[in-house]
Amino acid sequence: AAVERFVQVIVDGLATGSLYGALALAVVLIYRSTGIVNFAQGEMAMFSTFIAWGLLEAGLPLAAALLGTLLFSFVAGMLIERVIIRPVEGGEVHTLVIVTLGLYILVNSAAGWIWGFGNRSFPGLFGDGSFDLAGAQIAVESIGIVAVLLAVVGILFAVTQRTKVGLAMRAVSLNPDSSRLVGISVGRTLMIGWGIAALVGALAGALIAPRLFLDVNFMGGVLIYSFA
């Protein structure tokens, strides 16, 4: 029984840690490119998860709702960078902290105004099945979460190492001034970086929500672990 419990805890722990890592990845994507720690990353993911819930309530299949949410998140992330963050980029650290904290409050309040502050259930992306592993009952969801997030990491690695957009993002994060001199559009690259971070955060939110109740504050604790 001890071995079975150990296996189950390890697998479930890897799945939970992967979720924290996914949101942490979104935070790091922005920090590496702009030097900004985005305190609103969790709230952006929460808002996107509510978008997915709304699409499901409207009758869309889960796959279509998730795809629509990821697209919305990518565009919203780019718009946030362009409209809210761009005017203060390169400014004082305290200014950047206040802006992202303000964005945190804005997104949280907007979600509460639109959807209310009650709890909702959110369907799991992998169902509620399980299988036997070394005598332990392992949830398909746990394996699915780890597999999806490993795939995300692999895709991001390929993008940053093998594509022009990824190379531009790396160049801008290292030296934006030199990047401008060699013809890289720094503003567009930063917008894409924020868009990708918002997309990854939204995916994390959709994976975390089934394990918790969906409400406007459900990503708060997750963000703390992700910062760590």
Short mmCIF file of C-alpha atoms in Angstrom, two decimals:
data_model
loop_
_atom_site.label_atom_id
_atom_site.label_comp_id
_atom_site.label_asym_id
_atom_site.label_seq_id
_atom_site.Cartn_x
_atom_site.Cartn_y
_atom_site.Cartn_z
CA ALA A 1 0.00 0.00 0.00
CA ALA A 2 2.89 2.36 0.77
CA VAL A 3 4.44 1.79 -2.67
CA GLU A 4 1.10 2.33 -4.39
CA ARG A 5 0.56 5.55 -2.46
CA PHE A 6 4.09 6.71 -3.28
CA VAL A 7 3.59 6.17 -7.02
CA GLN A 8 0.26 7.99 -6.98
CA VAL A 9 1.65 10.96 -5.06
CA ILE A 10 4.67 11.21 -7.40
CA VAL A 11 2.52 11.20 -10.56
CA ASP A 12 -0.04 13.65 -9.16
CA GLY A 13 2.79 15.84 -7.84
CA LEU A 14 4.44 15.96 -11.25
CA ALA A 15 1.12 17.00 -12.80
CA THR A 16 0.56 19.75 -10.22
CA GLY A 17 4.16 20.94 -10.52
CA SER A 18 3.78 21.05 -14.29
CA LEU A 19 0.81 23.38 -13.91
CA TYR A 20 2.81 25.73 -11.69
CA GLY A 21 5.65 25.48 -14.20
CA ALA A 22 3.36 26.42 -17.09
CA LEU A 23 2.32 29.68 -15.46
CA ALA A 24 5.93 30.28 -14.41
CA LEU A 25 6.93 29.84 -18.06
CA ALA A 26 4.46 32.56 -19.03
CA VAL A 27 5.94 34.87 -16.38
CA VAL A 28 9.49 34.16 -17.55
CA LEU A 29 8.66 34.72 -21.22
CA ILE A 30 7.71 38.29 -20.37
CA TYR A 31 10.48 38.87 -17.85
CA ARG A 32 13.21 37.71 -20.21
CA SER A 33 12.03 39.94 -23.05
CA THR A 34 11.07 43.09 -21.14
CA GLY A 35 12.48 42.84 -17.60
CA ILE A 36 8.92 43.15 -16.28
CA VAL A 37 7.54 40.78 -13.63
CA ASN A 38 3.90 40.58 -14.65
CA PHE A 39 1.87 40.33 -11.45
CA ALA A 40 -1.30 40.13 -13.56
CA GLN A 41 -0.27 36.90 -15.32
CA GLY A 42 -2.54 34.74 -13.16
CA GLU A 43 -5.51 37.08 -13.57
CA MET A 44 -5.06 37.14 -17.33
CA ALA A 45 -5.16 33.33 -17.26
CA MET A 46 -8.25 33.43 -15.05
CA PHE A 47 -10.05 35.79 -17.43
CA SER A 48 -9.20 33.54 -20.37
CA THR A 49 -10.54 30.51 -18.50
CA PHE A 50 -13.83 32.34 -17.98
CA ILE A 51 -13.90 33.00 -21.73
CA ALA A 52 -13.55 29.25 -22.29
CA TRP A 53 -16.33 28.60 -19.76
CA GLY A 54 -18.58 31.11 -21.54
CA LEU A 55 -17.96 29.46 -24.90
CA LEU A 56 -18.80 26.07 -23.39
CA GLU A 57 -22.02 27.50 -21.93
CA ALA A 58 -22.86 28.84 -25.40
CA GLY A 59 -22.79 25.27 -26.70
CA LEU A 60 -19.35 25.00 -28.31
CA PRO A 61 -17.48 21.69 -28.01
CA LEU A 62 -14.60 21.66 -25.54
CA ALA A 63 -11.91 21.58 -28.25
CA ALA A 64 -13.44 24.53 -30.13
CA ALA A 65 -13.90 26.52 -26.91
CA LEU A 66 -10.27 25.93 -25.94
CA LEU A 67 -8.99 26.86 -29.39
CA GLY A 68 -11.06 30.05 -29.41
CA THR A 69 -9.81 30.92 -25.93
CA LEU A 70 -6.16 30.45 -26.90
CA LEU A 71 -6.64 32.69 -29.93
CA PHE A 72 -8.39 35.32 -27.80
CA SER A 73 -5.59 35.16 -25.22
CA PHE A 74 -2.86 35.60 -27.82
CA VAL A 75 -4.52 38.69 -29.28
CA ALA A 76 -5.39 40.11 -25.85
CA GLY A 77 -1.80 39.63 -24.66
CA MET A 78 -0.49 41.59 -27.64
CA LEU A 79 -3.03 44.38 -27.09
CA ILE A 80 -2.15 44.65 -23.39
CA GLU A 81 1.53 45.06 -24.28
CA ARG A 82 0.78 47.67 -26.93
CA VAL A 83 -1.78 49.76 -25.05
CA ILE A 84 -0.89 49.40 -21.35
CA ILE A 85 2.72 48.26 -21.07
CA ARG A 86 4.41 49.98 -24.03
CA PRO A 87 4.11 53.53 -22.60
CA VAL A 88 6.03 52.55 -19.44
CA GLU A 89 8.53 50.01 -20.82
CA GLY A 90 12.07 50.96 -19.92
CA GLY A 91 10.86 53.10 -17.03
CA GLU A 92 11.43 52.85 -13.30
CA VAL A 93 10.98 49.41 -11.75
CA HIS A 94 8.44 50.78 -9.26
CA THR A 95 6.37 52.18 -12.12
CA LEU A 96 6.31 48.81 -13.87
CA VAL A 97 5.30 47.04 -10.66
CA ILE A 98 2.44 49.48 -10.07
CA VAL A 99 1.21 49.12 -13.66
CA THR A 100 1.08 45.31 -13.53
CA LEU A 101 -0.54 45.39 -10.09
CA GLY A 102 -3.08 47.82 -11.49
CA LEU A 103 -3.66 45.44 -14.38
CA TYR A 104 -4.18 42.66 -11.80
CA ILE A 105 -6.93 44.67 -10.09
CA LEU A 106 -8.48 45.74 -13.40
CA VAL A 107 -8.73 42.20 -14.82
CA ASN A 108 -9.95 40.73 -11.53
CA SER A 109 -12.64 43.38 -11.14
CA ALA A 110 -13.70 43.11 -14.79
CA ALA A 111 -14.15 39.35 -14.44
CA GLY A 112 -16.19 39.82 -11.27
CA TRP A 113 -18.34 42.47 -12.96
CA ILE A 114 -18.98 40.26 -15.99
CA TRP A 115 -19.35 36.80 -14.41
CA GLY A 116 -19.85 37.49 -10.71
CA PHE A 117 -17.82 36.21 -7.77
CA GLY A 118 -19.42 32.78 -7.34
CA ASN A 119 -17.85 29.37 -7.94
CA ARG A 120 -18.34 27.33 -11.10
CA SER A 121 -17.22 23.89 -12.18
CA PHE A 122 -15.02 23.51 -15.24
CA PRO A 123 -14.81 20.25 -17.23
CA GLY A 124 -11.53 18.35 -17.36
CA LEU A 125 -9.81 18.23 -20.74
CA PHE A 126 -9.01 14.53 -20.35
CA GLY A 127 -12.15 13.17 -18.69
CA ASP A 128 -12.19 11.44 -15.32
CA GLY A 129 -10.77 8.04 -16.28
CA SER A 130 -7.91 6.27 -14.52
CA PHE A 131 -5.64 3.26 -15.01
CA ASP A 132 -3.58 0.94 -12.85
CA LEU A 133 0.17 1.59 -12.45
CA ALA A 134 2.13 -0.57 -9.99
CA GLY A 135 -1.10 -1.14 -8.10
CA ALA A 136 -1.93 2.58 -7.88
CA GLN A 137 -4.88 4.23 -9.61
CA ILE A 138 -3.44 7.00 -11.76
CA ALA A 139 -5.76 9.62 -13.26
CA VAL A 140 -5.56 9.98 -17.02
CA GLU A 141 -5.77 13.72 -16.36
CA SER A 142 -2.43 13.69 -14.52
CA ILE A 143 -0.63 11.99 -17.39
CA GLY A 144 -2.41 14.23 -19.91
CA ILE A 145 -1.35 17.40 -18.09
CA VAL A 146 2.31 16.38 -18.01
CA ALA A 147 2.24 15.32 -21.68
CA VAL A 148 0.60 18.56 -22.84
CA LEU A 149 2.98 20.79 -20.95
CA LEU A 150 6.04 18.84 -22.07
CA ALA A 151 4.77 19.37 -25.62
CA VAL A 152 4.37 23.11 -24.95
CA VAL A 153 7.94 23.35 -23.66
CA GLY A 154 9.19 21.43 -26.70
CA ILE A 155 7.29 23.69 -29.10
CA LEU A 156 8.55 26.86 -27.41
CA PHE A 157 12.11 25.53 -27.49
CA ALA A 158 11.79 24.84 -31.21
CA VAL A 159 10.27 28.28 -31.83
CA THR A 160 12.99 30.15 -29.94
CA GLN A 161 15.83 28.12 -31.47
CA ARG A 162 14.67 27.53 -35.04
CA THR A 163 12.38 30.35 -36.19
CA LYS A 164 12.99 33.99 -37.10
CA VAL A 165 10.40 35.14 -34.58
CA GLY A 166 12.03 33.13 -31.81
CA LEU A 167 15.52 34.37 -32.69
CA ALA A 168 14.19 37.94 -32.74
CA MET A 169 12.67 37.44 -29.29
CA ARG A 170 16.01 36.20 -27.94
CA ALA A 171 17.86 39.10 -29.56
CA VAL A 172 15.45 41.68 -28.15
CA SER A 173 15.72 40.18 -24.65
CA LEU A 174 19.53 40.42 -24.80
CA ASN A 175 19.92 43.84 -26.44
CA PRO A 176 16.92 45.77 -27.79
CA ASP A 177 19.03 48.67 -29.10
CA SER A 178 21.30 46.44 -31.19
CA SER A 179 18.24 44.54 -32.37
CA ARG A 180 16.76 47.75 -33.73
CA LEU A 181 20.00 48.53 -35.55
CA VAL A 182 19.90 45.20 -37.43
CA GLY A 183 16.31 45.74 -38.53
CA ILE A 184 14.31 43.82 -35.92
CA SER A 185 10.94 45.37 -35.06
CA VAL A 186 11.33 45.43 -31.28
CA GLY A 187 7.78 46.61 -30.64
CA ARG A 188 6.21 43.85 -32.74
CA THR A 189 8.51 41.25 -31.18
CA LEU A 190 7.51 42.30 -27.67
CA MET A 191 3.84 42.14 -28.63
CA ILE A 192 4.31 38.59 -29.89
CA GLY A 193 6.15 37.67 -26.68
CA TRP A 194 3.27 38.95 -24.55
CA GLY A 195 0.81 37.14 -26.81
CA ILE A 196 2.62 33.82 -26.43
CA ALA A 197 2.87 34.29 -22.65
CA ALA A 198 -0.87 35.00 -22.43
CA LEU A 199 -1.59 31.91 -24.54
CA VAL A 200 0.53 29.66 -22.31
CA GLY A 201 -1.10 31.18 -19.22
CA ALA A 202 -4.56 30.54 -20.65
CA LEU A 203 -3.68 26.90 -21.29
CA ALA A 204 -2.47 26.60 -17.69
CA GLY A 205 -5.74 28.12 -16.45
CA ALA A 206 -7.83 25.65 -18.46
CA LEU A 207 -5.82 22.75 -17.04
CA ILE A 208 -5.92 24.03 -13.44
CA ALA A 209 -9.62 25.00 -13.33
CA PRO A 210 -10.96 21.39 -13.32
CA ARG A 211 -8.89 20.71 -10.17
CA LEU A 212 -10.33 23.76 -8.42
CA PHE A 213 -13.57 25.71 -8.58
CA LEU A 214 -13.53 28.39 -11.24
CA ASP A 215 -13.86 31.83 -9.65
CA VAL A 216 -12.18 35.19 -10.06
CA ASN A 217 -9.48 34.40 -7.47
CA PHE A 218 -8.64 30.80 -8.34
CA MET A 219 -5.26 31.64 -9.91
CA GLY A 220 -4.00 33.74 -6.99
CA GLY A 221 -2.38 30.93 -5.04
CA VAL A 222 -1.09 29.31 -8.23
CA LEU A 223 0.73 32.53 -9.17
CA ILE A 224 2.57 32.56 -5.82
CA TYR A 225 3.90 29.03 -6.40
CA SER A 226 4.75 29.94 -10.00
CA PHE A 227 6.82 32.92 -8.88
CA ALA A 228 8.77 30.57 -6.64
#
